[in-house]
Coordinates of C-alpha atoms in Angstrom, one line a residue:
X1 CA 0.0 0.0 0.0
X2 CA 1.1 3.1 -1.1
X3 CA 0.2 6.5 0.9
X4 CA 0.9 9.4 -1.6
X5 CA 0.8 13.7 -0.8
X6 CA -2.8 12.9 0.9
X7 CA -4.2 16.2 2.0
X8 CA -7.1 16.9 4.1
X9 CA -8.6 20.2 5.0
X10 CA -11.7 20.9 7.9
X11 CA -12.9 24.8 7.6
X12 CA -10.0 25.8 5.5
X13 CA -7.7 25.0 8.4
X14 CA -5.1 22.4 6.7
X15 CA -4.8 18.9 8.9
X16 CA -3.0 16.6 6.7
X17 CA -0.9 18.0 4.7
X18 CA 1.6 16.2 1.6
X19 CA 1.5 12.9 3.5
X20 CA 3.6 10.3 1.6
X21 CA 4.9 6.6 2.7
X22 CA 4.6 3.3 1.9
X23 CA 3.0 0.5 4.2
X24 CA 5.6 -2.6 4.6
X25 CA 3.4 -6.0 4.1
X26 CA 3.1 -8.5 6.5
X27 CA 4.7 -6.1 9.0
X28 CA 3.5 -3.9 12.2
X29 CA 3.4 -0.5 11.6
X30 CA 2.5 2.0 14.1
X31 CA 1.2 5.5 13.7
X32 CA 2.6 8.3 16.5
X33 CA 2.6 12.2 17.1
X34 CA 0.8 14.0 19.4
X35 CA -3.0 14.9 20.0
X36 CA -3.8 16.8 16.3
X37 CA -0.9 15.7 14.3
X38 CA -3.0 14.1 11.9
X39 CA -2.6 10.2 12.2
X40 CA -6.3 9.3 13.1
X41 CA -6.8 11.4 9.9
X42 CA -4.7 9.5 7.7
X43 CA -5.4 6.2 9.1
X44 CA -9.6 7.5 7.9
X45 CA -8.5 8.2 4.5
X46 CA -6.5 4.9 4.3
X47 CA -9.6 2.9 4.9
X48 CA -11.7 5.3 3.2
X49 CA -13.7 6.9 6.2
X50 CA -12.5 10.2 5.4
X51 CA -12.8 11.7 2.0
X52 CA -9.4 13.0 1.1
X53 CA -9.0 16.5 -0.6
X54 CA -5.9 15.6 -3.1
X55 CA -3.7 13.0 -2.7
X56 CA -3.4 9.1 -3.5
X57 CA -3.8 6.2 -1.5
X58 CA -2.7 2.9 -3.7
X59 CA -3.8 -0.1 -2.8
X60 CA -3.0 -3.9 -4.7
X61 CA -2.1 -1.2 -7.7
X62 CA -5.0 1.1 -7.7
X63 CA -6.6 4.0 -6.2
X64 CA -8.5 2.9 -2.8
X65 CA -11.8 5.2 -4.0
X66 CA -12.3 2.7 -7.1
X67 CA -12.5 0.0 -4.8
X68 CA -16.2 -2.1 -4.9
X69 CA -17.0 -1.8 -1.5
X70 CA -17.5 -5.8 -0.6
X71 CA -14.1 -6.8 -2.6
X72 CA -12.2 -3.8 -0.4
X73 CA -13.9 -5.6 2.6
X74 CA -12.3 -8.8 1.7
X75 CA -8.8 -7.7 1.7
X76 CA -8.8 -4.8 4.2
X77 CA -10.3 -4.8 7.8
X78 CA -10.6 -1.3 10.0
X79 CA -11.4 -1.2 13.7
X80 CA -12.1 2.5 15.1
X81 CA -11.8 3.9 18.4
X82 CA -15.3 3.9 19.0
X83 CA -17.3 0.6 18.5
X84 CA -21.1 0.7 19.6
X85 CA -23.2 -1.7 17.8
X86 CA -26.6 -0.6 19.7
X87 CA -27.9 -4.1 18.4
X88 CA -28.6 -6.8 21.1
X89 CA -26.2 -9.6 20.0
X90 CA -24.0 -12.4 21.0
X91 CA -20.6 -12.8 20.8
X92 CA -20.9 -15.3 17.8
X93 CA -23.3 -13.1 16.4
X94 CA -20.5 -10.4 16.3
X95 CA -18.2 -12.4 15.2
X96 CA -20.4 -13.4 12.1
X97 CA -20.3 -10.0 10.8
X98 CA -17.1 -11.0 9.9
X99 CA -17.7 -12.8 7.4
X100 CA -20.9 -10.8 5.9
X101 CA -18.3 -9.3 3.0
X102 CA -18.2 -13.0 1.8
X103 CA -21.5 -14.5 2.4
X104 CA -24.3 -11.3 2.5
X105 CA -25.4 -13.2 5.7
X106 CA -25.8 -16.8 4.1
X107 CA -23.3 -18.1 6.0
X108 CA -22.2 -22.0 4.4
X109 CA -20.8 -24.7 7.3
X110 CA -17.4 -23.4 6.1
X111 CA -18.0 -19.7 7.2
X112 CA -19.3 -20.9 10.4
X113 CA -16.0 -22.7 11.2
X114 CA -14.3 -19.4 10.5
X115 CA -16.1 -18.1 12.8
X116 CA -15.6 -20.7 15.5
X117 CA -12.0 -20.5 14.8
X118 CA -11.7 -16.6 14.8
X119 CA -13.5 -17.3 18.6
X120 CA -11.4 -20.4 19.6
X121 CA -8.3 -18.1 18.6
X122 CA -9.3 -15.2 20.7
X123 CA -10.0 -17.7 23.6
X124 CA -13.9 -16.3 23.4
X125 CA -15.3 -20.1 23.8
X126 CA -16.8 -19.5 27.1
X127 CA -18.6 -16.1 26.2
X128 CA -19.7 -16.6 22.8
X129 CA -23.6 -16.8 23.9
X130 CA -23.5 -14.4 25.9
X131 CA -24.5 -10.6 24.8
X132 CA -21.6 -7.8 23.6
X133 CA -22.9 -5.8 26.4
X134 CA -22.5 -8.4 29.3
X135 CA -18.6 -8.3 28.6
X136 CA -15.9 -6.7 30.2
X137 CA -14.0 -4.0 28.3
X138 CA -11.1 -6.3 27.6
X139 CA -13.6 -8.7 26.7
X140 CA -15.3 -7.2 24.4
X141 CA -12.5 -5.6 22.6
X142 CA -11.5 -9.6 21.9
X143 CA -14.6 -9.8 20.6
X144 CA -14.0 -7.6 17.9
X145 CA -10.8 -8.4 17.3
X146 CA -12.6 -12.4 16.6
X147 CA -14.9 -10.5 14.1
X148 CA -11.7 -9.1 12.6
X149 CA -10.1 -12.3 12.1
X150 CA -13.1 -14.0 10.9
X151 CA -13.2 -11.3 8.6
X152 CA -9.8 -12.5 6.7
X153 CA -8.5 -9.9 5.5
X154 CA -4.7 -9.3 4.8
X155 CA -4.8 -5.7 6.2
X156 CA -6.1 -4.8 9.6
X157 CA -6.5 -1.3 10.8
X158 CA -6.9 -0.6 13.9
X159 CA -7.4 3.0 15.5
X160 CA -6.7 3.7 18.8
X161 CA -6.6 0.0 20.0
X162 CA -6.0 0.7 23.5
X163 CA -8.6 3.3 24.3
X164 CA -9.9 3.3 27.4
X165 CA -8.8 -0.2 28.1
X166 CA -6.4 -0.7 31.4
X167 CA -2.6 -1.6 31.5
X168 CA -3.5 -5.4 31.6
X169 CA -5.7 -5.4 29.1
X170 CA -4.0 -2.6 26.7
X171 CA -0.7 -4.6 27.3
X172 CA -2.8 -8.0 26.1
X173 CA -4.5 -6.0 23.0
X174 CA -0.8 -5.1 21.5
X175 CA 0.2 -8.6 22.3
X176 CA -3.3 -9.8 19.8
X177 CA -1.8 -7.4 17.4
X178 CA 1.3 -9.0 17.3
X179 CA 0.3 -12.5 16.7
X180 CA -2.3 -11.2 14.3
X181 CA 1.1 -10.1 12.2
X182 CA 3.1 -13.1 13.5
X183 CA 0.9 -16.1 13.5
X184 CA -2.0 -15.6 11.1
X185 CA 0.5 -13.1 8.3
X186 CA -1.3 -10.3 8.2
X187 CA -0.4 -6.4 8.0
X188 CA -1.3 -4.6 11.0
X189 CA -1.9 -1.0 11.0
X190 CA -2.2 0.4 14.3
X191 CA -2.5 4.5 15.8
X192 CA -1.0 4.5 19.2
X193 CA -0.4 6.9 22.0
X194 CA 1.2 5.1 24.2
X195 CA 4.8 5.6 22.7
X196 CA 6.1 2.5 24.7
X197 CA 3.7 0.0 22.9
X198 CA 4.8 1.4 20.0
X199 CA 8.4 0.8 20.3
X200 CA 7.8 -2.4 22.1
X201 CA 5.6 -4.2 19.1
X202 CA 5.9 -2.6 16.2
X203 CA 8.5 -3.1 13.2
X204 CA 7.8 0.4 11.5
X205 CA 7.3 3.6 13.1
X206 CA 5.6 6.7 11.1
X207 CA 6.3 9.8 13.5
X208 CA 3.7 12.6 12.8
X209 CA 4.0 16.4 13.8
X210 CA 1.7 19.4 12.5
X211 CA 0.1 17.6 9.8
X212 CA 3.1 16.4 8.3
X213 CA 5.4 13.0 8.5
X214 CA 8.3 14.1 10.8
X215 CA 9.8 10.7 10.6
X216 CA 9.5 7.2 8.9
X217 CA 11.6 3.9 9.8
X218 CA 12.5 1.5 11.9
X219 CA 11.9 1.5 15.6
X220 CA 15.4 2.0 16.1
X221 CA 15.7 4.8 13.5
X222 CA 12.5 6.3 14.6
X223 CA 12.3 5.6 18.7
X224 CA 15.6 8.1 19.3
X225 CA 15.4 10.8 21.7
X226 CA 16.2 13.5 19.5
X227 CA 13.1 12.8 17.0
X228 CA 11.0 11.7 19.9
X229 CA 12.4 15.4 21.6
X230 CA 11.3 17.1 18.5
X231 CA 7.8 15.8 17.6
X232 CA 6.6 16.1 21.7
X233 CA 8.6 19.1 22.3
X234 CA 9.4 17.6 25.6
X235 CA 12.6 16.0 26.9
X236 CA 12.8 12.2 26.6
X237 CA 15.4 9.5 27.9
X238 CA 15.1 6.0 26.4
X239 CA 16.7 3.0 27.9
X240 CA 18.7 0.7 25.3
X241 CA 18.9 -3.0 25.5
X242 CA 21.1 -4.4 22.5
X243 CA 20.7 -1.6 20.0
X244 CA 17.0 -1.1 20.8
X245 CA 14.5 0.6 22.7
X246 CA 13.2 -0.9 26.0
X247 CA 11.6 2.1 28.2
X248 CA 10.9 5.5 27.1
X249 CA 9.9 8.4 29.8
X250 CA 10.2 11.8 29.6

């Protein structure tokens, strides 16, 4: 996937502004900057939530916008910050939505063992009859992780995947996104705040400031105290464990 001088504009006020890199497949790549540096943004016009104002997003060789819908569905899956299905349904039933791209709701015996694997995988066995809203937070981030999965998709997007979860369960959600990368292949996509989980699981780092890419790389080209210094405009120390970043504070 290839990210191309995307530009967005809200009330003539300029947000994203000549965005260009590329997406490494079958890696982790990580979105950083502070609050208002545009990464939500971009990550909306990668999945095409947000309508971008010039630019070029290029996915499998072509524009994103000329995309069907259900085929983009089949090879790109987003989760956003914010996931309230006001529907009262089960954790298989979530799950199923998954696979809707494929199936229109029809699902074959074949679908349905995608989606008891997607809920085996995400160690949802024990919950899957009972309703989204009966969950814990972890639990019910899990939950759409399975529908994710069962979803099958090469890319997965996912916005913010730690909001408003706790250290244990934050710290569990980065370690899903890893094996989603590791174990099942796919390109994970992720916007973080938490600068730590970034440098911790992640194999790409794109560093936004003001609108603009301040820095692309590796974690250890990226995770340095001088572009970290620069993009927070605060003071940071990072601890170093064999050429690579193991705690950063400030």
């Amino acid at each position: 996937m290839k990210i191309r001088q995307l530009l967005k504009q809200y009330d003539g006020k300029t947000v994203v502004d000549g965005v260009s890199f590329e997406i490494p497949k079958g890696k982790v790549l990580s979105l950083i900057g502070p609050n208002g540096a545009g990464k939500s943004t971009v990550m909306g016009m990668i999945s095409r939530l947000v309508a971008r104002d010039a630019g070029l997003v290029e996915f499998e060789g072509k524009d994103i916008k000329d995309w069907k819908s259900h085929q983009l569905s089949q090879r790109l899956a987003i989760l956003t910050q914010s996931n309230h299905i006001q529907m009262k349904l089960t954790v298989r039933e979530l799950v199923a939505f998954g696979r809707f791209p494929y199936t229109r709701g029809r699902n074959t015996p074949e679908d349905e063992q995608i989606i008891q694997q997607a809920i085996d995988y995400m160690e949802l066995g024990p919950f899957q009859d009972r309703f989204i809203d009966e969950l814990s937070g972890g639990q019910r981030q899990r939950a759409y992780i399975a529908m994710v999965i069962a979803q099958d998709t090469d890319y997965v997007l996912l916005d913010e995947p730690t909001n408003n979860l706790d250290i244990y369960h934050a710290t569990n959600m980065m370690k899903i996104a890893r094996r989603l990368c590791d174990e099942l292949g796919k390109t994970v996509i992720m916007v973080l705040h938490e600068i730590n989980y970034a440098a911790f699981y992640s194999d790409y780092i794109c560093a936004f400031k003001d609108g603009k890419v301040a820095k692309f790389g590796t974690v250890e080209e990226v995770m340095t105290k001088e572009t970290l210094s620069e993009i927070y405009r605060v003071d940071f120390e990072i601890q170093m464990v064999e050429g690579k970043p193991l705690s950063i504070y400030y």
